[in-house]
């Protein structure tokens, strides 16, 4: 039920992001969604792509520092209080959200968020027990 | 196994015999330079000293120093002590800090140099059965041909790779199976890194010895090279002005300091500010006098390299004094807010931190009246593979800042940078950018 995310270390300098997008374009890899966490000096670009193995390979070949992280994709009801319903479920279980960001496509009528938990397995268990929909990687890549 | 020594007679001379030999050769070279090189006649006269006034080795300190600036001012051939018809080869220093200096060799000089390099290889445990991958640059730089002639003198098989074309070097390392490699330590790391990136198991090559020099490096870098290439890494010292590589070499038995071939060179350590000769064991600028060179003899040449001399007997049996690791060059020593900092010390801090690699660059600037030191460090694969969070990388930055402060007493700004964004040097690594307008 987990999703593979690629993180890329980038210095804050002109052309840094362009190099990544060019390499992925040339390898015919589709970026499904992304987010950037940054400081004044460097950033971490996080990507969900349709072909994780190929993306890791081409980026590493070009000398990028890459890490692979397990994240969880959760459907969020597209209405007021939608995200809150998820946080409410988790807050009682001592699970930390390291970061989260939105997925671009909807899953049916629902929005999708990508969440990095400190304990993804436990988080998935709790979400499913509470009738929330967790999307497996394969489904997410093809939305 | 018995210790192998290439020229056992001269490399193990008892101290009194060695000093008698040095003094005899010193008298000869002083007479020769005084009568053949205008520069020395002028500087000796100005100091009020004649060659005949030098009656003991200790009297050497009465003679004036020769500096890099003197060499530049006599560019290109002004300090040659023989006519060009006797010179069989010319080399020039890399000129990293100004106009290059030109050195010449007679046939006998080349012969001596070859022998000294052969001594180095034997001190590293090599024999004529070894294959030596020589990645020092060939050309005006002395490294390539110096090592090459020494390898041939020994009877080993030498691969004249020269520098550059790293992918091809890695292919040759795999296909020819050299047992030893000579290059700069930073280039060796570069080879190890690129080999790994190409999917080559760099530890399973036939290499067993690395002879690294031409730039200062640290013991931690030695550990890293030994680990990544599964070799014994040894330090060699030389500079083109004095001869080229092979002035001093670490022995594989001792691995602590490089034996200076004292039958051919007199070494002194001096206080770089006052010029006073320091007692052995005290760190100072290394000064050489050549004893046997014909074409380009040097008297009391200030190397700018800072090290200390080790006079304790070495377990290998060589009687020649050793010089400790170069702590830096007295002219690349940075003074940051009054604190002396050598790039090699920063390197030692970096490689002491788990997961970091010694790929770094120092940028010194002055904001207002305060010196600032920025240390740019490449993010290593290992660090980032376990950390896709900003806070982990920031913690790493803080750790580096703290360690530099703790060990060197200087506050630095640390900037993590992408791999390979710092220059990879195939010759000498230039680690410092000084933007101060002093």
Tab-separated table of C-alpha atoms in Angstrom, chain B residues 229-387:
chain	number	residue	atom	x	y	z
B	229	UNK	CA	41.056	0.853	-3.265
B	230	UNK	CA	42.212	-1.919	-0.893
B	231	UNK	CA	45.819	-0.727	-1.077
B	232	UNK	CA	48.605	0.491	1.132
B	233	UNK	CA	48.794	4.247	0.524
B	234	UNK	CA	52.197	5.896	0.914
B	235	UNK	CA	53.306	9.482	0.848
B	236	UNK	CA	55.958	10.758	-1.540
B	237	UNK	CA	57.464	14.227	-1.593
B	238	UNK	CA	59.208	16.309	-4.119
B	239	UNK	CA	59.131	19.625	-5.874
B	240	UNK	CA	60.383	20.494	-9.290
B	241	UNK	CA	62.769	23.186	-8.084
B	242	UNK	CA	64.651	20.716	-5.900
B	243	UNK	CA	64.440	17.809	-8.373
B	244	UNK	CA	60.871	16.580	-8.814
B	245	UNK	CA	59.204	13.635	-7.081
B	246	UNK	CA	61.571	11.457	-5.103
B	247	UNK	CA	63.152	13.970	-2.740
B	248	UNK	CA	61.616	12.068	0.160
B	249	UNK	CA	59.558	8.924	0.496
B	250	UNK	CA	57.680	7.140	3.206
B	251	UNK	CA	58.743	3.512	3.730
B	252	UNK	CA	56.106	0.808	3.938
B	253	UNK	CA	57.640	-0.469	7.188
B	254	UNK	CA	57.537	2.818	9.097
B	255	UNK	CA	54.684	4.717	7.464
B	256	UNK	CA	55.506	7.673	9.615
B	257	UNK	CA	57.307	10.459	7.849
B	258	UNK	CA	59.169	10.449	4.569
B	259	UNK	CA	62.892	9.677	4.417
B	260	UNK	CA	64.734	12.549	2.809
B	261	UNK	CA	67.580	11.252	0.647
B	262	UNK	CA	70.221	13.055	2.646
B	263	UNK	CA	73.147	11.892	0.577
B	264	UNK	CA	71.741	14.239	-2.104
B	265	UNK	CA	69.965	16.933	-0.106
B	266	UNK	CA	70.540	18.855	3.096
B	267	UNK	CA	67.301	19.697	4.849
B	268	UNK	CA	66.664	22.402	7.430
B	269	UNK	CA	63.482	23.622	9.116
B	270	UNK	CA	63.242	27.350	9.735
B	271	UNK	CA	60.922	29.814	11.357
B	272	UNK	CA	59.241	31.300	8.264
B	273	UNK	CA	59.120	34.752	9.800
B	274	UNK	CA	62.603	35.125	11.264
B	275	UNK	CA	64.518	32.643	9.095
B	276	UNK	CA	66.066	31.106	12.225
B	277	UNK	CA	66.958	27.419	11.975
B	278	UNK	CA	64.747	25.312	14.225
B	279	UNK	CA	65.789	22.244	16.189
B	280	UNK	CA	64.646	18.905	14.747
B	281	UNK	CA	61.103	18.026	15.753
B	282	UNK	CA	59.847	21.584	15.621
B	283	UNK	CA	57.377	22.439	12.918
B	284	UNK	CA	58.663	24.953	10.422
B	285	UNK	CA	59.272	25.753	6.789
B	286	UNK	CA	61.343	23.137	5.016
B	287	UNK	CA	64.523	24.394	3.323
B	288	UNK	CA	66.611	22.323	0.919
B	289	UNK	CA	70.143	22.522	-0.385
B	290	UNK	CA	70.930	20.191	-3.257
B	291	UNK	CA	74.276	18.399	-3.027
B	292	UNK	CA	74.678	16.582	-6.314
B	293	UNK	CA	72.632	18.444	-8.888
B	294	UNK	CA	74.697	19.824	-11.750
B	295	UNK	CA	72.386	21.859	-13.965
B	296	UNK	CA	70.196	23.503	-11.356
B	297	UNK	CA	71.796	23.450	-7.903
B	298	UNK	CA	69.866	25.227	-5.180
B	299	UNK	CA	71.258	26.653	-1.982
B	300	UNK	CA	68.927	26.965	0.996
B	301	UNK	CA	65.766	26.963	-1.078
B	302	UNK	CA	62.662	27.920	0.889
B	303	UNK	CA	59.940	25.457	-0.096
B	304	UNK	CA	57.049	27.155	1.732
B	305	UNK	CA	56.069	23.660	2.846
B	306	UNK	CA	55.525	23.416	6.567
B	307	UNK	CA	56.462	20.164	8.309
B	308	UNK	CA	58.685	18.848	11.071
B	309	UNK	CA	61.740	16.603	10.934
B	310	UNK	CA	61.842	13.231	12.662
B	311	UNK	CA	65.336	12.132	13.668
B	312	UNK	CA	64.365	8.986	15.605
B	313	UNK	CA	65.640	5.769	13.994
B	314	UNK	CA	63.148	4.112	11.645
B	315	UNK	CA	62.319	0.435	11.793
B	316	UNK	CA	63.179	0.060	8.100
B	317	UNK	CA	66.872	0.662	8.846
B	318	UNK	CA	67.298	3.719	6.658
B	319	UNK	CA	69.381	6.296	8.486
B	320	UNK	CA	68.006	9.297	6.588
B	321	UNK	CA	65.973	11.812	8.534
B	322	UNK	CA	62.236	11.836	7.941
B	323	UNK	CA	59.921	14.738	7.352
B	324	UNK	CA	56.444	14.532	8.817
B	325	UNK	CA	53.317	15.084	6.824
B	326	UNK	CA	53.156	18.481	5.159
B	327	UNK	CA	50.872	20.594	7.307
B	328	UNK	CA	50.254	22.907	4.401
B	329	UNK	CA	52.267	25.530	2.631
B	330	UNK	CA	53.348	28.514	4.588
B	331	UNK	CA	51.785	30.588	1.858
B	332	UNK	CA	48.435	28.761	1.728
B	333	UNK	CA	48.098	28.964	5.439
B	334	UNK	CA	44.960	30.975	6.042
B	335	UNK	CA	44.712	33.402	8.881
B	336	UNK	CA	41.041	33.649	9.760
B	337	UNK	CA	40.409	36.264	12.423
B	338	UNK	CA	43.894	35.654	13.744
B	339	UNK	CA	43.670	31.866	13.738
B	340	UNK	CA	46.074	29.917	11.546
B	341	UNK	CA	44.184	27.428	9.436
B	342	UNK	CA	45.590	24.940	6.968
B	343	UNK	CA	43.176	23.455	4.440
B	344	UNK	CA	44.479	20.023	5.442
B	345	UNK	CA	43.099	20.588	8.937
B	346	UNK	CA	39.636	21.331	7.571
B	347	UNK	CA	39.931	18.176	5.506
B	348	UNK	CA	40.807	16.170	8.600
B	349	UNK	CA	37.671	17.451	10.308
B	350	UNK	CA	35.464	16.604	7.334
B	351	UNK	CA	36.680	13.066	6.858
B	352	UNK	CA	36.335	12.557	10.596
B	353	UNK	CA	32.572	12.913	10.233
B	354	UNK	CA	30.743	9.733	9.324
B	355	UNK	CA	29.355	9.825	5.808
B	356	UNK	CA	31.281	12.819	4.514
B	357	UNK	CA	33.827	12.788	1.722
B	358	UNK	CA	36.820	15.110	1.519
B	359	UNK	CA	35.524	16.994	-1.486
B	360	UNK	CA	35.505	20.539	-0.291
B	361	UNK	CA	36.386	24.097	-1.132
B	362	UNK	CA	37.202	26.965	1.174
B	363	UNK	CA	36.078	30.485	0.407
B	364	UNK	CA	37.616	33.237	2.487
B	365	UNK	CA	36.127	36.696	2.377
B	366	UNK	CA	36.042	39.807	4.471
B	367	UNK	CA	32.676	41.292	5.410
B	368	UNK	CA	33.449	44.687	6.904
B	369	UNK	CA	36.466	44.024	9.083
B	370	UNK	CA	35.754	40.412	9.888
B	371	UNK	CA	37.174	37.512	7.941
B	372	UNK	CA	34.625	34.907	6.968
B	373	UNK	CA	35.363	31.318	6.115
B	374	UNK	CA	32.862	29.367	4.085
B	375	UNK	CA	33.385	25.643	3.769
B	376	UNK	CA	31.592	24.134	0.806
B	377	UNK	CA	31.150	20.422	1.238
B	378	UNK	CA	29.679	17.976	-1.198
B	379	UNK	CA	26.733	15.953	0.007
B	380	UNK	CA	27.848	12.351	-0.124
B	381	UNK	CA	25.681	9.561	-1.435
B	382	UNK	CA	25.677	7.852	1.948
B	383	UNK	CA	24.530	10.936	3.821
B	384	UNK	CA	21.693	11.738	1.528
B	385	UNK	CA	20.465	8.173	1.005
B	386	UNK	CA	19.389	8.155	4.647
B	387	UNK	CA	18.137	11.689	4.787
